[in-house]
Short mmCIF file of C-alpha atoms and ligand atoms in Angstrom, two decimals:
data_model
loop_
_atom_site.label_atom_id
_atom_site.label_comp_id
_atom_site.label_asym_id
_atom_site.label_seq_id
_atom_site.Cartn_x
_atom_site.Cartn_y
_atom_site.Cartn_z
CA UNK I 14 -55.47 -52.01 -165.48
CA UNK I 15 -58.83 -52.21 -167.30
CA UNK I 16 -61.85 -51.16 -164.84
CA UNK I 17 -64.81 -53.42 -164.82
CA UNK I 18 -68.50 -53.67 -163.39
CA UNK I 19 -68.45 -55.66 -160.11
CA UNK I 20 -69.52 -59.24 -160.95
CA UNK I 21 -73.32 -59.56 -161.18
CA UNK I 22 -74.21 -56.09 -161.94
CA UNK I 23 -75.01 -54.52 -165.18
CA UNK I 24 -75.33 -51.37 -166.88
CA UNK I 25 -78.43 -50.28 -168.26
CA UNK I 26 -77.56 -48.08 -171.46
CA UNK I 27 -79.59 -45.56 -173.07
CA UNK I 28 -81.20 -47.79 -175.74
CA UNK I 29 -82.04 -50.17 -172.90
CA UNK I 30 -83.89 -47.85 -171.01
CA UNK I 31 -87.55 -48.18 -172.91
CA UNK I 32 -88.09 -51.57 -171.81
CA UNK I 33 -87.23 -50.63 -168.09
CA UNK I 34 -89.31 -47.59 -168.06
CA UNK I 35 -92.15 -49.89 -169.68
CA UNK I 36 -92.07 -52.07 -166.68
CA UNK I 37 -91.96 -49.40 -164.40
CA UNK I 38 -95.02 -47.65 -165.91
CA UNK I 39 -96.96 -50.70 -166.08
CA UNK I 40 -96.42 -51.28 -162.49
CA UNK I 41 -97.43 -47.65 -161.61
CA UNK I 42 -100.60 -47.86 -163.81
CA UNK I 43 -101.97 -51.20 -162.68
CA UNK I 44 -101.03 -50.82 -158.85
CA UNK I 45 -101.83 -47.13 -158.28
CA UNK I 46 -105.28 -47.89 -160.13
CA UNK I 47 -105.95 -50.34 -157.67
CA UNK I 48 -105.33 -47.73 -154.92
CA UNK I 49 -101.22 -48.41 -153.87
CA UNK I 50 -99.29 -45.46 -153.14
CA UNK I 51 -95.41 -45.69 -154.13
CA UNK I 52 -93.21 -45.57 -151.26
CA UNK I 53 -89.26 -45.19 -151.75
CA UNK I 54 -87.09 -46.25 -148.93
CA UNK I 55 -83.43 -46.02 -148.56
CA UNK I 56 -81.13 -48.68 -150.05
CA UNK I 57 -79.53 -49.74 -147.11
CA UNK I 58 -81.08 -50.23 -143.80
CA UNK I 59 -79.50 -51.11 -140.12
CA UNK I 60 -78.65 -54.54 -140.36
CA UNK I 61 -80.98 -55.29 -137.72
CA UNK I 62 -84.00 -54.57 -139.84
CA UNK I 63 -83.25 -57.46 -141.89
CA UNK I 64 -81.91 -59.87 -138.88
CA UNK I 65 -85.29 -59.23 -137.05
CA UNK I 66 -87.59 -59.59 -140.06
CA UNK I 67 -85.92 -63.14 -141.34
CA UNK I 68 -85.84 -64.24 -137.75
CA UNK I 69 -84.27 -67.11 -136.11
CA UNK I 70 -85.02 -70.06 -138.49
CA UNK I 71 -83.70 -68.39 -141.74
CA UNK I 72 -81.63 -70.33 -143.39
CA UNK I 73 -77.91 -69.62 -143.36
CA UNK I 74 -78.04 -69.21 -147.26
CA UNK I 75 -80.26 -66.37 -146.76
CA UNK I 76 -77.92 -64.75 -144.29
CA UNK I 77 -75.01 -65.21 -146.11
CA UNK I 78 -76.47 -63.69 -148.97
CA UNK I 79 -76.70 -60.12 -147.49
CA UNK I 80 -73.76 -57.71 -148.11
CA UNK I 81 -73.45 -56.32 -144.59
CA UNK I 82 -70.82 -53.78 -143.47
CA UNK I 83 -69.53 -51.35 -140.79
CA UNK I 84 -70.20 -47.79 -141.34
CA UNK I 85 -67.76 -45.23 -139.98
CA UNK I 86 -69.57 -45.13 -136.44
CA UNK I 87 -69.37 -48.88 -136.20
CA UNK I 88 -73.14 -49.59 -136.80
CA UNK I 89 -73.66 -52.69 -139.14
CA UNK I 90 -75.60 -51.51 -141.99
CA UNK I 91 -76.96 -53.91 -144.80
CA UNK I 92 -77.34 -53.37 -148.48
CA UNK I 93 -81.29 -54.16 -149.01
CA UNK I 94 -81.99 -57.74 -150.20
CA UNK I 95 -85.56 -57.50 -150.54
CA UNK I 96 -88.22 -54.80 -150.09
CA UNK I 97 -90.49 -55.92 -147.45
CA UNK I 98 -88.66 -55.42 -144.11
CA UNK I 99 -87.29 -51.66 -145.19
CA UNK I 100 -91.01 -51.00 -146.30
CA UNK I 101 -92.20 -52.45 -142.92
CA UNK I 102 -90.11 -50.46 -140.89
CA UNK I 103 -91.14 -47.40 -142.92
CA UNK I 104 -94.64 -48.36 -142.39
CA UNK I 105 -94.41 -48.53 -138.38
CA UNK I 106 -91.97 -45.46 -138.17
CA UNK I 107 -94.11 -43.53 -140.13
CA UNK I 108 -97.11 -44.25 -138.07
CA UNK I 109 -98.79 -45.59 -141.12
CA UNK I 110 -100.07 -48.52 -138.50
CA UNK I 111 -102.97 -45.99 -137.45
CA UNK I 112 -104.21 -45.19 -141.09
CA UNK I 113 -107.48 -46.40 -141.88
CA UNK I 114 -106.70 -49.91 -143.46
CA UNK I 115 -105.91 -51.45 -145.74
CA UNK I 116 -102.59 -49.55 -146.59
CA UNK I 117 -101.58 -50.45 -150.09
CA UNK I 118 -97.80 -49.81 -151.04
CA UNK I 119 -95.38 -50.34 -154.09
CA UNK I 120 -91.75 -50.08 -154.99
CA UNK I 121 -89.13 -50.61 -157.27
CA UNK I 122 -85.29 -50.46 -157.26
CA UNK I 123 -82.28 -52.25 -156.75
CA UNK I 124 -81.57 -55.07 -154.33
CA UNK I 125 -78.11 -56.72 -153.74
CA UNK I 126 -77.85 -60.37 -152.91
CA UNK I 127 -74.15 -62.26 -152.55
CA UNK I 128 -75.41 -65.12 -155.05
CA UNK I 129 -73.68 -67.10 -157.30
CA UNK I 130 -74.03 -65.57 -160.52
CA UNK I 131 -75.93 -67.13 -163.58
CA UNK I 132 -78.61 -66.48 -165.80
CA UNK I 133 -81.37 -64.67 -164.05
CA UNK I 134 -79.44 -64.40 -160.92
CA UNK I 135 -77.46 -61.22 -160.46
CA UNK I 136 -75.56 -59.40 -157.33
CA UNK I 137 -77.51 -56.11 -158.53
CA UNK I 138 -80.72 -56.75 -159.67
CA UNK I 139 -84.21 -55.10 -159.60
CA UNK I 140 -87.92 -55.59 -158.19
CA UNK I 141 -91.08 -54.31 -158.23
CA UNK I 142 -92.91 -54.95 -154.86
CA UNK I 143 -96.46 -54.73 -153.40
CA UNK I 144 -98.14 -55.24 -150.10
CA UNK I 145 -101.53 -54.86 -148.63
CA UNK I 146 -101.34 -54.42 -144.82
CA UNK I 147 -103.82 -54.40 -142.29
CA UNK I 148 -106.62 -57.03 -143.27
CA UNK I 149 -106.67 -61.03 -143.17
CA UNK I 150 -109.63 -61.59 -145.75
CA UNK I 151 -109.21 -64.07 -148.66
CA UNK I 152 -110.22 -61.23 -151.21
CA UNK I 153 -107.26 -59.34 -150.09
CA UNK I 154 -104.96 -62.49 -151.14
CA UNK I 155 -106.73 -62.52 -154.19
CA UNK I 156 -106.40 -59.03 -154.87
CA UNK I 157 -102.61 -59.27 -154.82
CA UNK I 158 -102.20 -62.50 -156.60
CA UNK I 159 -104.84 -60.94 -159.43
CA UNK I 160 -102.46 -57.49 -159.58
CA UNK I 161 -99.21 -59.72 -159.78
CA UNK I 162 -100.99 -61.48 -163.01
CA UNK I 163 -102.33 -57.96 -164.32
CA UNK I 164 -98.82 -55.92 -163.73
CA UNK I 165 -97.25 -58.68 -165.56
CA UNK I 166 -99.91 -58.52 -168.50
CA UNK I 167 -99.51 -54.58 -168.69
CA UNK I 168 -95.52 -55.38 -168.94
CA UNK I 169 -96.67 -56.99 -172.38
CA UNK I 170 -96.37 -60.64 -171.05
CA UNK I 171 -99.14 -62.93 -172.44
CA UNK I 172 -97.66 -66.43 -171.37
CA UNK I 173 -96.97 -66.14 -167.51
CA UNK I 174 -98.49 -68.61 -165.13
CA UNK I 175 -99.33 -68.26 -161.69
CA UNK I 176 -98.91 -71.13 -159.45
CA UNK I 177 -101.14 -70.94 -156.01
CA UNK I 178 -100.75 -72.58 -153.06
CA UNK I 179 -101.21 -72.59 -149.25
CA UNK I 180 -98.43 -73.45 -146.34
CA UNK I 181 -101.61 -73.27 -144.25
CA UNK I 182 -101.83 -71.88 -140.51
CA UNK I 183 -98.91 -72.02 -138.06
CA UNK I 184 -100.38 -75.27 -136.64
CA UNK I 185 -100.75 -76.73 -140.12
CA UNK I 186 -97.00 -75.65 -140.93
CA UNK I 187 -95.94 -76.73 -137.66
CA UNK I 188 -97.54 -80.30 -138.34
CA UNK I 189 -96.07 -80.25 -141.99
CA UNK I 190 -92.56 -79.38 -140.57
CA UNK I 191 -92.65 -82.28 -138.25
CA UNK I 192 -93.82 -84.55 -140.75
CA UNK I 193 -90.68 -83.71 -143.15
CA UNK I 194 -88.46 -84.15 -140.24
CA UNK I 195 -89.88 -87.62 -139.50
CA UNK I 196 -89.67 -88.57 -143.07
CA UNK I 197 -86.45 -87.18 -144.08
CA UNK I 198 -84.05 -87.56 -141.21
CA UNK I 199 -83.43 -91.22 -141.65
CA UNK I 200 -82.46 -90.16 -145.19
CA UNK I 201 -80.63 -87.09 -144.26
CA UNK I 202 -77.35 -88.40 -145.72
CA UNK I 203 -78.75 -88.56 -149.40
CA UNK I 204 -79.72 -84.72 -149.15
CA UNK I 205 -77.55 -82.04 -150.71
CA UNK I 206 -75.98 -80.04 -148.18
CA UNK I 207 -78.28 -77.03 -148.74
CA UNK I 208 -81.23 -79.24 -147.98
CA UNK I 209 -79.74 -81.05 -144.97
CA UNK I 210 -79.53 -77.33 -143.25
CA UNK I 211 -82.91 -76.50 -144.24
CA UNK I 212 -84.02 -79.64 -142.77
CA UNK I 213 -82.52 -78.81 -139.48
CA UNK I 214 -83.54 -75.02 -139.69
CA UNK I 215 -86.80 -75.15 -141.55
CA UNK I 216 -87.78 -78.25 -143.30
CA UNK I 217 -90.34 -77.13 -145.88
CA UNK I 218 -87.36 -75.14 -147.74
CA UNK I 219 -85.99 -78.44 -148.54
CA UNK I 220 -89.14 -78.27 -151.06
CA UNK I 221 -87.56 -75.69 -153.19
CA UNK I 222 -84.50 -77.66 -153.74
CA UNK I 223 -83.32 -77.55 -157.36
CA UNK I 224 -81.08 -80.61 -156.76
CA UNK I 225 -82.14 -83.62 -158.77
CA UNK I 226 -81.20 -86.54 -156.04
CA UNK I 227 -83.07 -84.17 -153.25
CA UNK I 228 -86.18 -84.02 -155.89
CA UNK I 229 -86.56 -87.56 -156.20
CA UNK I 230 -86.65 -87.81 -152.33
CA UNK I 231 -89.23 -85.21 -152.23
CA UNK I 232 -91.20 -86.76 -154.80
CA UNK I 233 -92.47 -89.41 -152.70
CA UNK I 234 -93.54 -87.10 -149.54
CA UNK I 235 -97.26 -85.55 -148.77
CA UNK I 236 -97.18 -81.73 -149.84
CA UNK I 237 -98.43 -78.67 -147.68
CA UNK I 238 -101.72 -78.83 -149.11
CA UNK I 239 -102.28 -82.38 -148.00
CA UNK I 240 -102.24 -81.36 -144.25
CA UNK I 241 -103.97 -78.03 -144.48
CA UNK I 242 -106.58 -77.53 -141.55
CA UNK I 243 -110.06 -76.80 -142.10
CA UNK I 244 -109.66 -72.44 -141.95
CA UNK I 245 -106.84 -72.42 -144.11
CA UNK I 246 -108.71 -75.06 -146.69
CA UNK I 247 -111.59 -72.52 -146.58
CA UNK I 248 -109.60 -69.64 -147.12
CA UNK I 249 -107.50 -70.94 -149.87
CA UNK I 250 -111.13 -72.10 -151.60
CA UNK I 251 -112.00 -68.37 -151.28
CA UNK I 252 -108.98 -67.16 -152.90
CA UNK I 253 -109.78 -69.18 -155.44
CA UNK I 254 -113.29 -68.49 -155.69
CA UNK I 255 -112.53 -64.68 -156.39
CA UNK I 256 -109.76 -65.57 -158.98
CA UNK I 257 -111.93 -67.36 -161.12
CA UNK I 258 -114.68 -64.46 -160.83
CA UNK I 259 -112.21 -62.05 -161.87
CA UNK I 260 -111.05 -64.16 -164.64
CA UNK I 261 -107.50 -64.78 -163.39
CA UNK I 262 -105.88 -67.65 -164.81
CA UNK I 263 -103.99 -69.89 -161.98
CA UNK I 264 -102.64 -73.37 -161.77
CA UNK I 265 -103.08 -75.27 -158.27
CA UNK I 266 -99.08 -76.05 -157.19
CA UNK I 267 -99.33 -78.15 -153.87
CA UNK I 268 -95.59 -77.89 -153.42
CA UNK I 269 -95.34 -74.22 -153.17
CA UNK I 270 -93.68 -72.95 -150.16
CA UNK I 271 -92.20 -69.84 -148.99
CA UNK I 272 -89.14 -69.72 -147.00
CA UNK I 273 -89.80 -67.65 -144.02
CA UNK I 274 -91.32 -68.49 -140.74
CA UNK I 275 -94.07 -65.78 -140.64
CA UNK I 276 -95.68 -66.61 -144.09
CA UNK I 277 -98.95 -68.37 -143.58
CA UNK I 278 -101.79 -69.45 -145.75
CA UNK I 279 -101.69 -68.08 -149.47
CA UNK I 280 -98.47 -68.63 -151.08
CA UNK I 281 -97.93 -68.08 -154.93
CA UNK I 282 -95.16 -67.49 -157.61
CA UNK I 283 -95.52 -66.32 -161.52
CA UNK I 284 -93.51 -68.58 -163.92
CA UNK I 285 -92.50 -67.83 -167.46
CA UNK I 286 -91.20 -70.89 -169.52
CA UNK I 287 -88.34 -70.15 -172.12
CA UNK I 288 -86.10 -68.02 -169.52
CA UNK I 289 -83.73 -70.85 -168.57
CA UNK I 290 -83.40 -72.79 -165.17
CA UNK I 291 -84.67 -69.53 -163.19
CA UNK I 292 -88.24 -69.69 -164.55
CA UNK I 293 -89.68 -67.82 -161.46
CA UNK I 294 -90.57 -64.25 -162.31
CA UNK I 295 -92.11 -63.55 -158.88
CA UNK I 296 -93.50 -64.80 -155.86
CA UNK I 297 -95.18 -63.76 -152.85
CA UNK I 298 -97.59 -64.92 -149.81
CA UNK I 299 -99.63 -63.84 -146.86
CA UNK I 300 -97.78 -63.21 -143.61
CA UNK I 301 -98.20 -62.57 -139.91
CA UNK I 302 -95.96 -61.61 -137.31
CA UNK I 303 -93.54 -59.81 -139.67
CA UNK I 304 -94.83 -56.03 -138.18
CA UNK I 305 -94.24 -57.60 -134.86
CA UNK I 306 -91.23 -58.90 -135.46
CA UNK I 307 -89.91 -55.39 -136.19
CA UNK I 308 -91.81 -53.80 -133.24
CA UNK I 309 -94.99 -52.61 -134.70
CA UNK I 310 -98.58 -54.03 -133.99
CA UNK I 311 -100.07 -57.30 -134.60
CA UNK I 312 -101.15 -56.90 -137.94
CA UNK I 313 -101.18 -59.14 -141.19
CA UNK I 314 -100.19 -58.23 -144.60
CA UNK I 315 -100.20 -59.87 -148.10
CA UNK I 316 -97.49 -59.07 -150.67
CA UNK I 317 -95.49 -60.18 -153.58
CA UNK I 318 -92.11 -59.29 -155.71
CA UNK I 319 -91.27 -59.73 -159.37
CA UNK I 320 -87.73 -59.58 -160.64
CA UNK I 321 -87.71 -56.95 -163.26
CA UNK I 322 -84.53 -58.81 -165.33
CA UNK I 323 -86.47 -61.59 -165.19
CA UNK I 324 -89.55 -59.88 -166.72
CA UNK I 325 -87.44 -58.09 -169.19
CA UNK I 326 -85.84 -61.48 -170.40
CA UNK I 327 -89.28 -62.80 -170.67
CA UNK I 328 -90.57 -59.80 -172.81
CA UNK I 329 -88.01 -60.26 -175.34
CA UNK I 330 -89.41 -64.12 -175.88
CA UNK I 331 -92.88 -62.92 -176.82
CA UNK I 332 -93.69 -61.78 -180.40
CA UNK I 333 -92.08 -58.68 -181.23
CA UNK I 334 -89.88 -58.83 -178.64
CA UNK I 335 -89.07 -55.90 -175.95
CA UNK I 336 -90.09 -52.44 -177.14
CA UNK I 337 -87.92 -50.50 -179.44
CA UNK I 338 -86.17 -47.61 -178.28
CA UNK I 339 -87.11 -44.38 -179.81
CA UNK I 340 -85.28 -41.21 -181.32
CA UNK I 341 -86.55 -37.86 -181.49
CA UNK I 342 -89.41 -36.87 -183.66
CA UNK I 343 -87.45 -34.43 -185.34
CA UNK I 344 -84.03 -33.46 -185.85
CA UNK I 345 -83.03 -30.11 -186.74
CA UNK I 346 -79.90 -29.41 -189.13
CA UNK I 347 -78.61 -25.88 -189.44
CA UNK I 348 -76.91 -25.54 -193.07
CA UNK I 349 -75.21 -22.02 -192.30
CA UNK I 350 -73.64 -20.51 -189.26
CA UNK I 351 -76.59 -18.21 -188.59
CA UNK I 352 -79.17 -21.32 -188.53
CA UNK I 353 -77.02 -22.84 -185.52
CA UNK I 354 -79.20 -19.92 -183.46
CA UNK I 355 -82.30 -20.27 -185.13
CA UNK I 356 -82.62 -24.01 -184.85
CA UNK I 357 -81.43 -24.43 -181.43
CA UNK I 358 -84.25 -21.59 -180.16
CA UNK I 359 -86.73 -23.49 -182.39
CA UNK I 360 -85.74 -26.69 -180.70
CA UNK I 361 -86.08 -25.08 -177.37
CA UNK I 362 -89.51 -24.05 -178.28
CA UNK I 363 -90.71 -27.33 -179.72
CA UNK I 364 -89.41 -29.46 -176.89
CA UNK I 365 -92.04 -28.26 -174.51
CA UNK I 366 -94.23 -30.77 -176.88
CA UNK I 367 -92.03 -32.91 -178.69
CA UNK I 368 -88.70 -34.71 -178.59
CA UNK I 369 -86.57 -32.62 -181.01
CA UNK I 370 -82.60 -32.71 -181.21
CA UNK I 371 -80.30 -30.59 -183.48
CA UNK I 372 -76.91 -30.63 -184.86
CA UNK I 373 -74.60 -28.37 -182.72
CA UNK I 374 -72.67 -27.15 -186.00
CA UNK I 375 -73.18 -25.92 -189.26
CA UNK I 376 -73.61 -29.30 -191.53
CA UNK I 377 -73.83 -29.63 -195.34
CA UNK I 378 -77.38 -31.48 -196.06
CA UNK I 379 -76.08 -34.77 -196.70
CA UNK I 380 -74.27 -34.95 -193.03
CA UNK I 381 -76.96 -33.41 -191.68
CA UNK I 382 -79.24 -36.11 -192.70
CA UNK I 383 -76.75 -38.74 -191.73
CA UNK I 384 -76.37 -37.45 -188.36
CA UNK I 385 -80.30 -37.12 -188.07
CA UNK I 386 -80.55 -40.83 -188.96
CA UNK I 387 -78.05 -42.09 -186.78
CA UNK I 388 -80.04 -39.89 -183.74
CA UNK I 389 -82.83 -42.23 -184.63
CA UNK I 390 -84.91 -39.41 -185.87
CA UNK I 391 -88.55 -39.96 -187.77
CA UNK I 392 -87.83 -36.60 -189.46
CA UNK I 393 -85.07 -34.09 -190.10
CA UNK I 394 -85.48 -30.60 -190.50
CA UNK I 395 -83.07 -28.65 -192.57
CA UNK I 396 -82.67 -24.69 -192.54
CA UNK I 397 -80.71 -22.59 -194.66
CA UNK I 398 -80.52 -19.43 -197.04
CA UNK I 399 -83.19 -20.34 -199.21
CA UNK I 400 -85.66 -21.73 -196.34
CA UNK I 401 -85.15 -18.38 -194.43
CA UNK I 402 -85.83 -16.65 -197.44
CA UNK I 403 -89.27 -18.66 -197.49
CA UNK I 404 -89.81 -18.78 -193.78
CA UNK I 405 -89.99 -22.54 -193.95
CA UNK I 406 -87.89 -25.45 -192.98
CA UNK I 407 -87.33 -28.42 -195.49
CA UNK I 408 -88.59 -31.30 -193.70
CA UNK I 409 -87.45 -34.82 -194.90
CA UNK I 410 -89.33 -38.18 -193.59
CA UNK I 411 -86.38 -40.05 -193.23
CA UNK I 412 -87.90 -43.46 -193.93
CA UNK I 413 -89.70 -43.14 -197.12
CA UNK I 414 -87.43 -39.97 -198.27
CA UNK I 415 -90.61 -37.97 -198.53
CA UNK I 416 -89.80 -34.25 -198.72
CA UNK I 417 -92.20 -31.08 -197.99
CA UNK I 418 -91.51 -27.33 -197.08
CA UNK I 419 -93.27 -26.51 -193.68
CA UNK I 420 -93.83 -22.93 -192.63
CA UNK I 421 -92.08 -22.18 -189.55
CA UNK I 422 -95.75 -20.90 -188.25
CA UNK I 423 -97.29 -24.39 -189.32
CA UNK I 424 -94.30 -26.56 -187.76
CA UNK I 425 -95.95 -27.39 -184.55
CA UNK I 426 -99.06 -28.61 -186.15
CA UNK I 427 -97.64 -30.68 -188.34
CA UNK I 428 -95.54 -32.43 -186.03
CA UNK I 429 -98.75 -32.92 -184.03
CA UNK I 430 -100.38 -35.03 -186.43
CA UNK I 431 -97.33 -36.63 -187.41
CA UNK I 432 -96.47 -37.63 -184.03
CA UNK I 433 -100.14 -38.84 -183.71
CA UNK I 434 -99.77 -41.18 -186.86
CA UNK I 435 -96.28 -42.73 -185.43
P1 AMP P 30 -87.49 -63.39 -153.99
O1 AMP P 30 -87.55 -61.94 -153.31
O2 AMP P 30 -86.38 -64.34 -153.56
O3 AMP P 30 -88.99 -64.03 -153.48
O4 AMP P 30 -87.72 -63.29 -155.35
C1 AMP P 30 -88.41 -62.89 -156.20
C2 AMP P 30 -88.05 -62.48 -157.39
O5 AMP P 30 -87.13 -61.41 -157.38
C3 AMP P 30 -87.77 -63.79 -158.19
O6 AMP P 30 -88.64 -64.70 -158.63
C4 AMP P 30 -86.67 -63.43 -159.25
O7 AMP P 30 -87.50 -63.08 -160.54
C5 AMP P 30 -86.15 -61.91 -158.52
N1 AMP P 30 -84.81 -62.55 -158.10
C6 AMP P 30 -84.64 -62.87 -156.99
N2 AMP P 30 -83.05 -62.87 -156.62
C7 AMP P 30 -82.70 -62.56 -157.86
C8 AMP P 30 -81.10 -62.20 -158.52
N3 AMP P 30 -80.30 -62.54 -157.43
N4 AMP P 30 -81.23 -62.09 -159.63
C9 AMP P 30 -82.06 -61.49 -160.25
N5 AMP P 30 -83.69 -61.85 -160.05
C10 AMP P 30 -83.56 -62.16 -158.66
#
């Protein structure tokens, strides 16, 4: 029997690690400069954390997607399908709701959903997640949107677009849902099965349908933005004003909705053309009532998440593609047995400052250079009897073939200069 990875999961091999690190580093830099602290929560939670967070109106699609199982004590556990609920559970449990507001938190890591697998849709995937908790002012919505845009930019993307909308206040939302029920119930027979279910549980989500026939019906309908009340409209306009003054580009999208009940006012997504049907890199919005649903105080928040796999897919479409994996700066080759000890000691010393590998056995120069090349090294350093007599290393720049004798005492300085020039 040939063992295989679970369908919809993937390995991240050493050569693929550089772009992953790049996304993590970009998020860390942008979000921590904006005052966010990183929070790492467990990969699984008691199932109630997600059940309570999604509420009763969550479509069954969301619930069916969860990997829930019984542990040996008979408790139901769920592999996290999203970050927010677990982060909120941790926020309350650790008393962060008593901290000065706002509290800004970011996370990254794997998530699990029992999805139909296709390009951009996996069963284990990764997200970067960000939340601003405790304040309801429009400037915090704008800050969240801006930080999504800037984080994607720091990942190396240049062609991502923000789509901005509003689902209004709870009364606007209820009015819009009532309008949709009235408009769609007579034609429910023509909707897809998923949309029929959404029409029953959470009509707004019908707008998210990708089904062509659903889309035809949806095209004739009013959008959430058409039914905004005065307060929600003023808030929406203030968000736009901040984004314009900070130079963050966005497009208004009147049809943007967020799936769950507790979303209100600002809703947004980031998209990228050219990565297939699943063009959404991420999305987010303002929420109210989520912290309360989970047993905390009434406290608003705004947040977003983007999918790392989709961002990497988008990065590969940018000029120059994704960041290349890099090998060591120097690969040391012992030309005799005595040199194995010498180069290994040298490598361990140099590794305090540089990426240095070495051959674990004596090599002839030809084979040693080949090994250095295969390791992706910039320079090979050869050490044998003649080099030892000189107290030097024969250093070869592998790309150009340039050869130099470098005294062992000057080696660190030499590497410093070459590393800076790489
Ligand atoms: P969501 O948490 O559903 O709002 O999704 C936010 C982002 O996570 C999406 O825009 C995608 O980039 C990513 N995402 C969601 N589900 C998946 C999945 N099954 N596989 C890969 N990426 C996903």
